mmCIF file with all atom_site columns, C-alpha atoms in Angstrom:
data_model
loop_
_atom_site.group_PDB
_atom_site.id
_atom_site.type_symbol
_atom_site.label_atom_id
_atom_site.label_alt_id
_atom_site.label_comp_id
_atom_site.label_asym_id
_atom_site.label_entity_id
_atom_site.label_seq_id
_atom_site.pdbx_PDB_ins_code
_atom_site.Cartn_x
_atom_site.Cartn_y
_atom_site.Cartn_z
_atom_site.occupancy
_atom_site.B_iso_or_equiv
_atom_site.pdbx_formal_charge
_atom_site.auth_seq_id
_atom_site.auth_comp_id
_atom_site.auth_asym_id
_atom_site.auth_atom_id
_atom_site.pdbx_PDB_model_num
ATOM 1   C CA . GLN F 1 1   ? 18.759 18.171  20.284 1.00 0.00 ? 157 GLN F CA 1
ATOM 2   C CA . VAL F 1 2   ? 19.498 16.279  17.058 1.00 0.00 ? 158 VAL F CA 1
ATOM 3   C CA . GLN F 1 3   ? 18.442 12.700  16.513 1.00 0.00 ? 159 GLN F CA 1
ATOM 4   C CA . LEU F 1 4   ? 19.554 10.696  13.444 1.00 0.00 ? 160 LEU F CA 1
ATOM 5   C CA . VAL F 1 5   ? 17.877 7.600   12.282 1.00 0.00 ? 161 VAL F CA 1
ATOM 6   C CA . GLU F 1 6   ? 19.542 5.521   9.636  1.00 0.00 ? 162 GLU F CA 1
ATOM 7   C CA . SER F 1 7   ? 18.302 2.865   7.314  1.00 0.00 ? 163 SER F CA 1
ATOM 8   C CA . GLY F 1 8   ? 19.074 0.907   4.121  1.00 0.00 ? 164 GLY F CA 1
ATOM 9   C CA . GLY F 1 9   ? 21.706 -1.381  5.364  1.00 0.00 ? 165 GLY F CA 1
ATOM 10  C CA . GLY F 1 10  ? 21.726 -4.999  4.416  1.00 0.00 ? 166 GLY F CA 1
ATOM 11  C CA . LEU F 1 11  ? 23.374 -7.914  2.672  1.00 0.00 ? 167 LEU F CA 1
ATOM 12  C CA . VAL F 1 12  ? 24.523 -7.285  -0.955 1.00 0.00 ? 168 VAL F CA 1
ATOM 13  C CA . GLN F 1 13  ? 26.836 -9.206  -3.419 1.00 0.00 ? 169 GLN F CA 1
ATOM 14  C CA . PRO F 1 14  ? 30.087 -7.738  -4.615 1.00 0.00 ? 170 PRO F CA 1
ATOM 15  C CA . GLY F 1 15  ? 29.500 -5.349  -7.473 1.00 0.00 ? 171 GLY F CA 1
ATOM 16  C CA . GLY F 1 16  ? 25.965 -4.591  -6.175 1.00 0.00 ? 172 GLY F CA 1
ATOM 17  C CA . SER F 1 17  ? 24.458 -1.422  -5.106 1.00 0.00 ? 173 SER F CA 1
ATOM 18  C CA . LEU F 1 18  ? 22.794 -0.066  -1.846 1.00 0.00 ? 174 LEU F CA 1
ATOM 19  C CA . ARG F 1 19  ? 21.442 3.288   -0.732 1.00 0.00 ? 175 ARG F CA 1
ATOM 20  C CA . LEU F 1 20  ? 21.573 4.424   2.926  1.00 0.00 ? 176 LEU F CA 1
ATOM 21  C CA . SER F 1 21  ? 19.371 7.050   4.328  1.00 0.00 ? 177 SER F CA 1
ATOM 22  C CA . CYS F 1 22  ? 19.700 9.253   7.430  1.00 0.00 ? 178 CYS F CA 1
ATOM 23  C CA . VAL F 1 23  ? 16.726 11.207  8.566  1.00 0.00 ? 179 VAL F CA 1
ATOM 24  C CA . ALA F 1 24  ? 17.417 13.979  11.020 1.00 0.00 ? 180 ALA F CA 1
ATOM 25  C CA . SER F 1 25  ? 15.141 15.490  13.672 1.00 0.00 ? 181 SER F CA 1
ATOM 26  C CA . GLY F 1 26  ? 15.514 18.998  15.074 1.00 0.00 ? 182 GLY F CA 1
ATOM 27  C CA . ARG F 1 27  ? 15.797 22.415  13.499 1.00 0.00 ? 183 ARG F CA 1
ATOM 28  C CA . ASP F 1 28  ? 18.117 23.866  11.063 1.00 0.00 ? 184 ASP F CA 1
ATOM 29  C CA . PHE F 1 29  ? 19.159 20.844  9.182  1.00 0.00 ? 185 PHE F CA 1
ATOM 30  C CA . SER F 1 30  ? 20.556 22.929  6.319  1.00 0.00 ? 186 SER F CA 1
ATOM 31  C CA . THR F 1 31  ? 23.106 24.521  8.657  1.00 0.00 ? 187 THR F CA 1
ATOM 32  C CA . PHE F 1 32  ? 24.780 21.096  9.381  1.00 0.00 ? 188 PHE F CA 1
ATOM 33  C CA . TYR F 1 33  ? 27.468 19.302  7.629  1.00 0.00 ? 189 TYR F CA 1
ATOM 34  C CA . MET F 1 34  ? 26.235 15.798  7.034  1.00 0.00 ? 190 MET F CA 1
ATOM 35  C CA . GLY F 1 35  ? 28.571 12.873  6.858  1.00 0.00 ? 191 GLY F CA 1
ATOM 36  C CA . TRP F 1 36  ? 28.790 9.095   6.614  1.00 0.00 ? 192 TRP F CA 1
ATOM 37  C CA . TYR F 1 37  ? 31.445 7.084   8.581  1.00 0.00 ? 193 TYR F CA 1
ATOM 38  C CA . ARG F 1 38  ? 31.972 3.378   8.822  1.00 0.00 ? 194 ARG F CA 1
ATOM 39  C CA . GLN F 1 39  ? 33.637 1.042   11.283 1.00 0.00 ? 195 GLN F CA 1
ATOM 40  C CA . ALA F 1 40  ? 34.585 -2.551  10.651 1.00 0.00 ? 196 ALA F CA 1
ATOM 41  C CA . PRO F 1 41  ? 35.268 -4.925  13.579 1.00 0.00 ? 197 PRO F CA 1
ATOM 42  C CA . GLY F 1 42  ? 38.512 -4.174  15.288 1.00 0.00 ? 198 GLY F CA 1
ATOM 43  C CA . LYS F 1 43  ? 39.029 -1.021  13.172 1.00 0.00 ? 199 LYS F CA 1
ATOM 44  C CA . GLN F 1 44  ? 38.696 2.625   13.897 1.00 0.00 ? 200 GLN F CA 1
ATOM 45  C CA . ARG F 1 45  ? 35.737 4.673   12.673 1.00 0.00 ? 201 ARG F CA 1
ATOM 46  C CA . ASP F 1 46  ? 36.646 6.424   9.395  1.00 0.00 ? 202 ASP F CA 1
ATOM 47  C CA . MET F 1 47  ? 35.118 9.099   7.394  1.00 0.00 ? 203 MET F CA 1
ATOM 48  C CA . VAL F 1 48  ? 33.551 7.938   4.158  1.00 0.00 ? 204 VAL F CA 1
ATOM 49  C CA . ALA F 1 49  ? 31.938 10.989  2.722  1.00 0.00 ? 205 ALA F CA 1
ATOM 50  C CA . ILE F 1 50  ? 30.832 14.516  3.817  1.00 0.00 ? 206 ILE F CA 1
ATOM 51  C CA . VAL F 1 51  ? 28.568 17.055  2.266  1.00 0.00 ? 207 VAL F CA 1
ATOM 52  C CA . ALA F 1 52  ? 28.874 20.631  3.553  1.00 0.00 ? 208 ALA F CA 1
ATOM 53  C CA . THR F 1 53  ? 26.099 23.171  3.764  1.00 0.00 ? 209 THR F CA 1
ATOM 54  C CA . ASP F 1 54  ? 27.056 24.675  0.432  1.00 0.00 ? 210 ASP F CA 1
ATOM 55  C CA . GLY F 1 55  ? 26.883 21.197  -1.294 1.00 0.00 ? 211 GLY F CA 1
ATOM 56  C CA . THR F 1 56  ? 30.652 20.711  -1.325 1.00 0.00 ? 212 THR F CA 1
ATOM 57  C CA . LYS F 1 57  ? 31.429 17.024  -1.073 1.00 0.00 ? 213 LYS F CA 1
ATOM 58  C CA . ASP F 1 58  ? 34.467 15.204  0.103  1.00 0.00 ? 214 ASP F CA 1
ATOM 59  C CA . TYR F 1 59  ? 35.249 11.413  -0.026 1.00 0.00 ? 215 TYR F CA 1
ATOM 60  C CA . ALA F 1 60  ? 37.642 8.908   1.329  1.00 0.00 ? 216 ALA F CA 1
ATOM 61  C CA . ASP F 1 61  ? 40.050 7.671   -1.353 1.00 0.00 ? 217 ASP F CA 1
ATOM 62  C CA . SER F 1 62  ? 38.838 4.155   -0.957 1.00 0.00 ? 218 SER F CA 1
ATOM 63  C CA . VAL F 1 63  ? 35.238 5.034   -2.077 1.00 0.00 ? 219 VAL F CA 1
ATOM 64  C CA . LYS F 1 64  ? 35.897 7.825   -4.668 1.00 0.00 ? 220 LYS F CA 1
ATOM 65  C CA . GLY F 1 65  ? 34.008 7.163   -7.948 1.00 0.00 ? 221 GLY F CA 1
ATOM 66  C CA . ARG F 1 66  ? 31.781 4.491   -6.241 1.00 0.00 ? 222 ARG F CA 1
ATOM 67  C CA . PHE F 1 67  ? 29.880 6.282   -3.641 1.00 0.00 ? 223 PHE F CA 1
ATOM 68  C CA . THR F 1 68  ? 27.901 9.393   -3.799 1.00 0.00 ? 224 THR F CA 1
ATOM 69  C CA . ILE F 1 69  ? 26.708 11.499  -0.807 1.00 0.00 ? 225 ILE F CA 1
ATOM 70  C CA . SER F 1 70  ? 23.723 13.815  -1.170 1.00 0.00 ? 226 SER F CA 1
ATOM 71  C CA . ARG F 1 71  ? 21.275 15.718  1.013  1.00 0.00 ? 227 ARG F CA 1
ATOM 72  C CA . ASP F 1 72  ? 17.649 16.866  0.766  1.00 0.00 ? 228 ASP F CA 1
ATOM 73  C CA . ASN F 1 73  ? 17.146 19.745  3.074  1.00 0.00 ? 229 ASN F CA 1
ATOM 74  C CA . ASN F 1 74  ? 13.394 19.744  2.475  1.00 0.00 ? 230 ASN F CA 1
ATOM 75  C CA . LYS F 1 75  ? 13.303 16.198  3.772  1.00 0.00 ? 231 LYS F CA 1
ATOM 76  C CA . ASN F 1 76  ? 15.955 16.594  6.550  1.00 0.00 ? 232 ASN F CA 1
ATOM 77  C CA . THR F 1 77  ? 17.617 13.616  4.966  1.00 0.00 ? 233 THR F CA 1
ATOM 78  C CA . ALA F 1 78  ? 21.099 12.733  3.987  1.00 0.00 ? 234 ALA F CA 1
ATOM 79  C CA . TYR F 1 79  ? 21.899 9.709   1.574  1.00 0.00 ? 235 TYR F CA 1
ATOM 80  C CA . LEU F 1 80  ? 24.779 7.519   0.573  1.00 0.00 ? 236 LEU F CA 1
ATOM 81  C CA . GLN F 1 81  ? 24.439 5.894   -2.719 1.00 0.00 ? 237 GLN F CA 1
ATOM 82  C CA . MET F 1 82  ? 26.895 3.035   -2.939 1.00 0.00 ? 238 MET F CA 1
ATOM 83  C CA . THR F 1 83  ? 27.800 1.205   -6.101 1.00 0.00 ? 239 THR F CA 1
ATOM 84  C CA . SER F 1 84  ? 30.287 -1.377  -7.155 1.00 0.00 ? 240 SER F CA 1
ATOM 85  C CA . LEU F 1 85  ? 30.433 -2.594  -3.611 1.00 0.00 ? 241 LEU F CA 1
ATOM 86  C CA . LYS F 1 86  ? 33.386 -4.650  -2.382 1.00 0.00 ? 242 LYS F CA 1
ATOM 87  C CA . PRO F 1 87  ? 33.882 -7.036  0.506  1.00 0.00 ? 243 PRO F CA 1
ATOM 88  C CA . GLU F 1 88  ? 36.110 -4.362  2.045  1.00 0.00 ? 244 GLU F CA 1
ATOM 89  C CA . ASP F 1 89  ? 33.100 -2.123  2.336  1.00 0.00 ? 245 ASP F CA 1
ATOM 90  C CA . THR F 1 90  ? 31.577 -4.305  4.904  1.00 0.00 ? 246 THR F CA 1
ATOM 91  C CA . ALA F 1 91  ? 31.132 -2.267  8.134  1.00 0.00 ? 247 ALA F CA 1
ATOM 92  C CA . VAL F 1 92  ? 28.590 -0.623  10.302 1.00 0.00 ? 248 VAL F CA 1
ATOM 93  C CA . TYR F 1 93  ? 27.808 2.812   8.688  1.00 0.00 ? 249 TYR F CA 1
ATOM 94  C CA . TYR F 1 94  ? 27.046 5.805   10.896 1.00 0.00 ? 250 TYR F CA 1
ATOM 95  C CA . CYS F 1 95  ? 25.410 9.110   9.966  1.00 0.00 ? 251 CYS F CA 1
ATOM 96  C CA . ASN F 1 96  ? 26.879 12.158  11.544 1.00 0.00 ? 252 ASN F CA 1
ATOM 97  C CA . ALA F 1 97  ? 25.622 15.813  11.819 1.00 0.00 ? 253 ALA F CA 1
ATOM 98  C CA . ALA F 1 98  ? 28.178 18.457  12.659 1.00 0.00 ? 254 ALA F CA 1
ATOM 99  C CA . HIS F 1 99  ? 27.850 22.248  13.294 1.00 0.00 ? 255 HIS F CA 1
ATOM 100 C CA . PRO F 1 100 ? 30.969 24.355  13.547 1.00 0.00 ? 256 PRO F CA 1
ATOM 101 C CA . ARG F 1 101 ? 29.444 26.489  16.223 1.00 0.00 ? 257 ARG F CA 1
ATOM 102 C CA . TRP F 1 102 ? 26.942 24.228  18.130 1.00 0.00 ? 258 TRP F CA 1
ATOM 103 C CA . ASN F 1 103 ? 28.583 20.885  17.922 1.00 0.00 ? 259 ASN F CA 1
ATOM 104 C CA . PRO F 1 104 ? 31.852 20.466  15.979 1.00 0.00 ? 260 PRO F CA 1
ATOM 105 C CA . VAL F 1 105 ? 32.212 16.826  16.757 1.00 0.00 ? 261 VAL F CA 1
ATOM 106 C CA . GLY F 1 106 ? 28.737 16.034  15.688 1.00 0.00 ? 262 GLY F CA 1
ATOM 107 C CA . TYR F 1 107 ? 25.781 13.992  16.638 1.00 0.00 ? 263 TYR F CA 1
ATOM 108 C CA . TRP F 1 108 ? 25.715 10.290  15.764 1.00 0.00 ? 264 TRP F CA 1
ATOM 109 C CA . GLY F 1 109 ? 23.134 7.822   14.460 1.00 0.00 ? 265 GLY F CA 1
ATOM 110 C CA . GLN F 1 110 ? 22.765 4.201   15.857 1.00 0.00 ? 266 GLN F CA 1
ATOM 111 C CA . GLY F 1 111 ? 24.472 2.789   12.789 1.00 0.00 ? 267 GLY F CA 1
ATOM 112 C CA . THR F 1 112 ? 23.327 0.349   10.053 1.00 0.00 ? 268 THR F CA 1
ATOM 113 C CA . GLN F 1 113 ? 25.103 -2.797  9.028  1.00 0.00 ? 269 GLN F CA 1
ATOM 114 C CA . VAL F 1 114 ? 26.351 -3.257  5.455  1.00 0.00 ? 270 VAL F CA 1
ATOM 115 C CA . THR F 1 115 ? 27.654 -6.629  4.547  1.00 0.00 ? 271 THR F CA 1
ATOM 116 C CA . VAL F 1 116 ? 29.070 -7.351  1.068  1.00 0.00 ? 272 VAL F CA 1
ATOM 117 C CA . SER F 1 117 ? 29.502 -11.053 0.533  1.00 0.00 ? 273 SER F CA 1
ATOM 118 C CA . SER F 1 118 ? 28.737 -13.627 -2.149 1.00 0.00 ? 274 SER F CA 1
#
């Protein structure tokens, strides 16, 4: 029912910035928690940031102060603004949409590659 399309990944130098976008199809975008997760080769997929329906935000400790998650319900879009990027941030970044009643584990986007390298 929900399809997520991510964009904005690419190659960036350490200390640089990048903004990821996730456009969601379907109804009732505003009722979903939106999240960003990332997975590096050989690693598990970890939560990066989540924004709840009331605007409450949560971040992984590794990105606090550097990344900002936001959402625009009128555009059915979630964003991840990444600043002060480090090589350790290199991963495939996935968008997630979760609903506590309809789908607690969430729908997933296809992922977008972020590479931080000089």
